[in-house]
Short mmCIF file of C-alpha atoms and ligand atoms in Angstrom, two decimals:
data_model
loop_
_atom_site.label_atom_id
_atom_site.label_comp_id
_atom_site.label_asym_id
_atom_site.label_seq_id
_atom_site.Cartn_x
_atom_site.Cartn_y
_atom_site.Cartn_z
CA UNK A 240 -16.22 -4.07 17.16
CA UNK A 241 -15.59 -0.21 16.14
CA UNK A 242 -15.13 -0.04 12.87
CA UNK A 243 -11.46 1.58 11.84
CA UNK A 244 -10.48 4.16 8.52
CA UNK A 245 -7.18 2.25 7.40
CA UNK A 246 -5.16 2.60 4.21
CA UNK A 247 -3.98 -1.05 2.92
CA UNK A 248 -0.67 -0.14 0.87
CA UNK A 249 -0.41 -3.14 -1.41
CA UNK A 250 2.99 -3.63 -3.76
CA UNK A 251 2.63 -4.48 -7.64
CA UNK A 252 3.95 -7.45 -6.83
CA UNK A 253 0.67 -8.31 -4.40
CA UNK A 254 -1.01 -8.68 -7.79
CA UNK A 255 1.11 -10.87 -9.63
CA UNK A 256 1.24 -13.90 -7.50
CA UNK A 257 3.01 -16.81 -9.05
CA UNK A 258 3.53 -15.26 -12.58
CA UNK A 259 5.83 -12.62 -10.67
CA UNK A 260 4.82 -9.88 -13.87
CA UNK A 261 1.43 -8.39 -14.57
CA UNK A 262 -1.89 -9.51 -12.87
CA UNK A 263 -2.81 -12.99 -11.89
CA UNK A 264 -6.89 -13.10 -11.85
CA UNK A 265 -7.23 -15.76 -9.24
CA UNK A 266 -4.44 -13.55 -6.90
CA UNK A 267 -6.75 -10.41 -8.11
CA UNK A 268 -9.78 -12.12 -7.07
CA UNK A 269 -8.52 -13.13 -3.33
CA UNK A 270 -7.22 -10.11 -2.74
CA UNK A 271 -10.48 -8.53 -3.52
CA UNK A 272 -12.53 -10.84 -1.33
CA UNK A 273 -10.43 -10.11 1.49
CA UNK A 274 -10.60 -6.30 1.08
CA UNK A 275 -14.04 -6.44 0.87
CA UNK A 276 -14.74 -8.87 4.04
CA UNK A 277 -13.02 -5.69 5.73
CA UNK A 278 -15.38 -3.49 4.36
CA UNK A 279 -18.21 -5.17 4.66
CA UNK A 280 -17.33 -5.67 8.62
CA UNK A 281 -17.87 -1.94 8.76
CA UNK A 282 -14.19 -0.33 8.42
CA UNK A 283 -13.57 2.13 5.97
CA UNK A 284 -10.68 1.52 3.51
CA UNK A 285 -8.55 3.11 0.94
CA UNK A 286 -6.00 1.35 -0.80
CA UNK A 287 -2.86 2.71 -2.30
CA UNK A 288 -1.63 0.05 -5.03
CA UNK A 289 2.16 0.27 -6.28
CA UNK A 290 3.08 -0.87 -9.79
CA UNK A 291 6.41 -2.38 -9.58
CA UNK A 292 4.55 -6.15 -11.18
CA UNK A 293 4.83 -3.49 -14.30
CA UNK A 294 7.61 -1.32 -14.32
CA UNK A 295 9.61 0.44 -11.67
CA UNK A 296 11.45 3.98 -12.13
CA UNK A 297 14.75 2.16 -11.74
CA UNK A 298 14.08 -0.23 -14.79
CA UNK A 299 13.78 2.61 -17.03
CA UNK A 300 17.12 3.71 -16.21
CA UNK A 301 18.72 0.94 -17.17
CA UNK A 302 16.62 1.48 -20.92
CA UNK A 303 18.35 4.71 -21.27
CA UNK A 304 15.21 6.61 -20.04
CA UNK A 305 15.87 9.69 -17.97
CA UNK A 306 14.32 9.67 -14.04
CA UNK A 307 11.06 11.62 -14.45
CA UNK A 308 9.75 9.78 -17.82
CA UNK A 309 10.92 5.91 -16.01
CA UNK A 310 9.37 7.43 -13.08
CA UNK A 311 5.89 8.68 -15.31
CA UNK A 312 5.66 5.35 -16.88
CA UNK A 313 5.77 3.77 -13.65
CA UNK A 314 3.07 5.99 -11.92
CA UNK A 315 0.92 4.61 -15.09
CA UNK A 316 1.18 0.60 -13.93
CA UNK A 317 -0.12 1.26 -10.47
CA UNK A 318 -3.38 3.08 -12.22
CA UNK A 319 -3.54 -0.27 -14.21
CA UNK A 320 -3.72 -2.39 -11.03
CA UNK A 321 -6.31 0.21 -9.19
CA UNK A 322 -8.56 -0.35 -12.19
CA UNK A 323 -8.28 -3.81 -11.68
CA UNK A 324 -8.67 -3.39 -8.17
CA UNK A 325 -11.34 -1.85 -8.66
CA UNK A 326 -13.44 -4.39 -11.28
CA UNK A 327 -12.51 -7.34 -8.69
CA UNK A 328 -13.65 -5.50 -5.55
CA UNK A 329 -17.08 -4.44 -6.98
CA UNK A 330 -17.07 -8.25 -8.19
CA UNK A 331 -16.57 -9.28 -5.27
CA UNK A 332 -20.36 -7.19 -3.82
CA UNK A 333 -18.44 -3.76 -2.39
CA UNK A 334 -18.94 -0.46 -4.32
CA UNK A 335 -15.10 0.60 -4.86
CA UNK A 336 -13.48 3.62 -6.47
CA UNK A 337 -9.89 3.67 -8.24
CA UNK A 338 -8.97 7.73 -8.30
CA UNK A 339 -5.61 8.71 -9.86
CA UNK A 340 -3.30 11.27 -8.62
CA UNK A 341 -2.37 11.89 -12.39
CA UNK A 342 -5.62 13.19 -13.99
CA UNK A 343 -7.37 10.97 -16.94
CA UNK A 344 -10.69 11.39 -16.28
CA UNK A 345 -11.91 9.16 -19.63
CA UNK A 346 -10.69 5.99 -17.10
CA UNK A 347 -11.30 6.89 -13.58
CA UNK A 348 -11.78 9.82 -11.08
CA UNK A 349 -8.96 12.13 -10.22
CA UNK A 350 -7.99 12.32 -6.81
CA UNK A 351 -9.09 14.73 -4.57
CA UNK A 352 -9.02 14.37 -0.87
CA UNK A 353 -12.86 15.36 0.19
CA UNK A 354 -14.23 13.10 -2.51
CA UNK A 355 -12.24 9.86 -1.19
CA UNK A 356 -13.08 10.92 2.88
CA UNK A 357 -17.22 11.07 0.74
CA UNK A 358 -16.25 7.52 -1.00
CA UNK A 359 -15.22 5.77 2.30
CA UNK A 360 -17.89 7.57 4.55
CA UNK A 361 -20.37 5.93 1.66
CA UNK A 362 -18.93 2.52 2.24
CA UNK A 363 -16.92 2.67 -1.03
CA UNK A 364 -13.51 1.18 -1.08
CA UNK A 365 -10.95 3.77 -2.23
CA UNK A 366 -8.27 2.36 -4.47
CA UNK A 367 -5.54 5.23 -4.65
CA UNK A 368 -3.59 5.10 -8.20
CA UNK A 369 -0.74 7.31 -9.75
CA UNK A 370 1.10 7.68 -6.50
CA UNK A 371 1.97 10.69 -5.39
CA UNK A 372 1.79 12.11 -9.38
CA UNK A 373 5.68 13.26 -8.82
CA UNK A 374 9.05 11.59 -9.82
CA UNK A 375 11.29 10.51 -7.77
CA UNK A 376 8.41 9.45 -4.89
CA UNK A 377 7.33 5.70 -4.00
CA UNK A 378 4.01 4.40 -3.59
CA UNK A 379 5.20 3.50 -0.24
CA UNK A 380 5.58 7.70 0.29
CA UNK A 381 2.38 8.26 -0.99
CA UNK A 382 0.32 5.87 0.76
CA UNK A 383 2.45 7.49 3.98
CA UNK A 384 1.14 10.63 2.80
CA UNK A 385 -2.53 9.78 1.70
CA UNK A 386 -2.73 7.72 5.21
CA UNK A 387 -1.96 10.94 6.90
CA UNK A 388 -4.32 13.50 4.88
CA UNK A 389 -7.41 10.73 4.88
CA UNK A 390 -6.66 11.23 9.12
CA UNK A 391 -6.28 6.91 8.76
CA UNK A 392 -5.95 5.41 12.41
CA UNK A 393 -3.30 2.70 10.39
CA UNK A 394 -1.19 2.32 7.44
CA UNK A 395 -1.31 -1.15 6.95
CA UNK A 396 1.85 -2.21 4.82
CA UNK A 397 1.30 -5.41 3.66
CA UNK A 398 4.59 -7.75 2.40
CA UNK A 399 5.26 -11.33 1.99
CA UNK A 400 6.87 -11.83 5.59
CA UNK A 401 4.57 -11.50 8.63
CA UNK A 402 6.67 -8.26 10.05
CA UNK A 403 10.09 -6.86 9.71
CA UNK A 404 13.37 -8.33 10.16
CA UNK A 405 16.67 -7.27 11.47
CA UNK A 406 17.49 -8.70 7.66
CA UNK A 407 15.97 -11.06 5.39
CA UNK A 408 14.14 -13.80 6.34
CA UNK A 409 13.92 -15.76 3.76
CA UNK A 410 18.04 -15.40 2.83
CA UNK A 411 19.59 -14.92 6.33
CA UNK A 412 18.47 -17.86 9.13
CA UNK A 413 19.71 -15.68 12.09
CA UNK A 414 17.08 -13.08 11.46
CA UNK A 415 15.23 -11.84 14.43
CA UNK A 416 11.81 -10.34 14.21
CA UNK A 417 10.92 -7.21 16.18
CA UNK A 418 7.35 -6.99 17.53
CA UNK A 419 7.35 -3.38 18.16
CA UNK A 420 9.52 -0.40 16.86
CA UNK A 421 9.37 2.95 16.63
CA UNK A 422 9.21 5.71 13.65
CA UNK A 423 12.96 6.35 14.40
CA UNK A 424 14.17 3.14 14.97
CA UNK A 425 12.92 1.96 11.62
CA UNK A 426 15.01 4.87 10.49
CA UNK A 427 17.95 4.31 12.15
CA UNK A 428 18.10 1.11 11.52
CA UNK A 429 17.37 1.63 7.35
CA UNK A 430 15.42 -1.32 7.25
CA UNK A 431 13.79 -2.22 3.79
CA UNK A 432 10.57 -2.94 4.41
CA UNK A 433 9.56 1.11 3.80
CA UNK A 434 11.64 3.96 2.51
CA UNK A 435 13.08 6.51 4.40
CA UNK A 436 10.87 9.52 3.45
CA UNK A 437 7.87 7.17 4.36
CA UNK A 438 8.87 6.62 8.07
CA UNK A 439 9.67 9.74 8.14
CA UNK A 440 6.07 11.29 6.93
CA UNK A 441 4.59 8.37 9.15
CA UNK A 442 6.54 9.73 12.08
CA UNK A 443 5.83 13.48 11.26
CA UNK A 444 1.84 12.72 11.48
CA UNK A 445 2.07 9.95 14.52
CA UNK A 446 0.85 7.42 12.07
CA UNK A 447 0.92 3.49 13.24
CA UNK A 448 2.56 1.14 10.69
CA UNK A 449 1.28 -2.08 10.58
CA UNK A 450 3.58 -4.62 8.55
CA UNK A 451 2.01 -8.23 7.89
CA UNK A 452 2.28 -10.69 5.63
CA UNK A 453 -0.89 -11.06 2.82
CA UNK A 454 0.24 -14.91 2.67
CA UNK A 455 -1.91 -15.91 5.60
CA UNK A 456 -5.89 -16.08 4.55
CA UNK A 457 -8.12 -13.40 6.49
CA UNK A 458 -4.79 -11.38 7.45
CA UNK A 459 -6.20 -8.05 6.40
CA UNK A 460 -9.56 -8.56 8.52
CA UNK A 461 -7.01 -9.84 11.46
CA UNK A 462 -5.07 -6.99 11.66
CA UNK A 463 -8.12 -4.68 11.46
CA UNK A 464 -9.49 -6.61 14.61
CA UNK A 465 -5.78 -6.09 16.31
CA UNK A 466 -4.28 -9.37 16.20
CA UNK A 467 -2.22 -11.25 13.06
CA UNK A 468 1.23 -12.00 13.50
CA UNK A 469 2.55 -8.34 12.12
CA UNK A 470 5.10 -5.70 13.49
CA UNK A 471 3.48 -2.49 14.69
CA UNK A 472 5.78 0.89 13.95
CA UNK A 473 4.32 3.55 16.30
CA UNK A 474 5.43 6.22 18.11
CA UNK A 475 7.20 5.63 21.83
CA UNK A 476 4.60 4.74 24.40
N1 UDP E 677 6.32 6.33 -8.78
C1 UDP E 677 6.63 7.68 -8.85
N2 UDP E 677 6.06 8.52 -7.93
C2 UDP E 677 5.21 8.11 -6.96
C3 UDP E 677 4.93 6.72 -6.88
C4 UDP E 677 5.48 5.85 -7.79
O1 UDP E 677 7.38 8.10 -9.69
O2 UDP E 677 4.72 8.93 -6.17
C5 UDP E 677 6.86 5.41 -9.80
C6 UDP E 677 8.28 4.94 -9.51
O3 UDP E 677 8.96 4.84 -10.75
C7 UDP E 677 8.04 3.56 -8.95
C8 UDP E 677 6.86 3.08 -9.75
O4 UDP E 677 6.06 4.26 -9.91
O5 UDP E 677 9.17 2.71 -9.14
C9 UDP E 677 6.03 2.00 -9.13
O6 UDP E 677 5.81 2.26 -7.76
P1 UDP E 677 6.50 1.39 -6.60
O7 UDP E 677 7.90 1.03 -6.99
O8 UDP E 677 6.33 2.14 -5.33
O9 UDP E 677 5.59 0.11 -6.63
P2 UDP E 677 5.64 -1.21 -5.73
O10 UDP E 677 7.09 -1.53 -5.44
O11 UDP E 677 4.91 -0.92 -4.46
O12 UDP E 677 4.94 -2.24 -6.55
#
């Protein structure tokens, strides 16, 4: 087995298991074993972690807030979860490092791409918080973008559904599941799992997307080894 570099994009909502909100330790804790099972089997890993178990840009609207502060306050939950990322993976016996895009160096490096290609060439697990430090981005952007600059072989997007659907599974029984797409089908066919500027980044540096579902036990270490039930996104053969 080679061992692969491959960023893990992980929602808020990975965190939270069954309370839905926050950070659920014994959700935490599993995610952290399996992250560092993948590490430990020699592949190098950087996660990007979103923050939408804490607050999402879209929320703050809603509060009266204007875009770029909602947007701030939400780049602040995902460098909640990387710290706590970050705690459970070292728990768990695998040196990790949460680095924020937004600077506050009192709580954890800031991100800088040399240092994380150092981290993961050192065996340390990078956990990627404060997105892409701008408003009006995604975490699913960002970890399109720090998938590219990190030269990643995959951008694993992990979800709740083991690939993507024409719609959604778990409201629309005639769903079909597509095995294989590519950048510009995903596009074309606006499908939810990712945004639009991500496929589009992902397409722009000929990055594989690898969509699975974290539900299954072992899935990240299965899709590392190329099999799991997922759907790759890749450029036309
Ligand atoms: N965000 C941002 N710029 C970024 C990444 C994230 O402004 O580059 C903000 C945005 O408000 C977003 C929130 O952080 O709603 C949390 O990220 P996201 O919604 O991507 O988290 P996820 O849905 O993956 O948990």
């Amino acid at each position: 087995m080679s061992g692969k570099r491959a960023l893990i994009k992980l929602s808020g909502e990975a965190l939270a298991g069954p309370d839905k909100a926050g950070i659920h330790g014994e959700t935490l804790t599993a995610l952290a074993n399996d992250i560092a099972t993948a590490a430990r089997a020699g592949h190098e890993i950087a996660v990007v972690v979103g923050g939408g178990n804490f607050f999402r840009g879209v929320q703050g609207l809603n509060k009266g807030l204007d875009r770029p502060t909602a947007d701030s306050i939400g780049m602040l939950g995902t460098v909640m979860n990387a710290l706590a990322l970050e705690h459970a993976i070292e728990a768990a016996g695998v040196p990790a490092r949460a680095m924020s895009a937004v600077p506050m160096p009192s709580l954890c490096e800031s991100y800088a791409r040399k240092r994380a290609l150092d981290h993961m060439a050192h065996g340390k697990v990078v956990i990627l918080g404060g997105g892409t430090s701008n408003p009006y981005f995604t975490t699913d952007t960002g970890a399109a973008l720090r998938a590219a600059e990190l030269s990643c072989t995959l951008l694993m997007k992990a979800t709740n559904v083991d690939g993507v659907y024409s719609a959604d599974p778990k409201k629309d029984p005639n769903a079909t599941r597509f095995d294989r797409l590519t950048h510009d089908e995903a596009i074309a066919r606006n499908l939810k799992v990712m945004d639009t500027a991500a496929f589009a980044l992902a397409r722009e540096a000929g990055l594989t997307i690898v969509v699975f579902s974290l539900e299954e036990p072992g899935s990240i270490g299965a899709v590392l080894e190329g099999g799991g039930r997922a759907t790759v996104v890749a450029p036309a053969a």
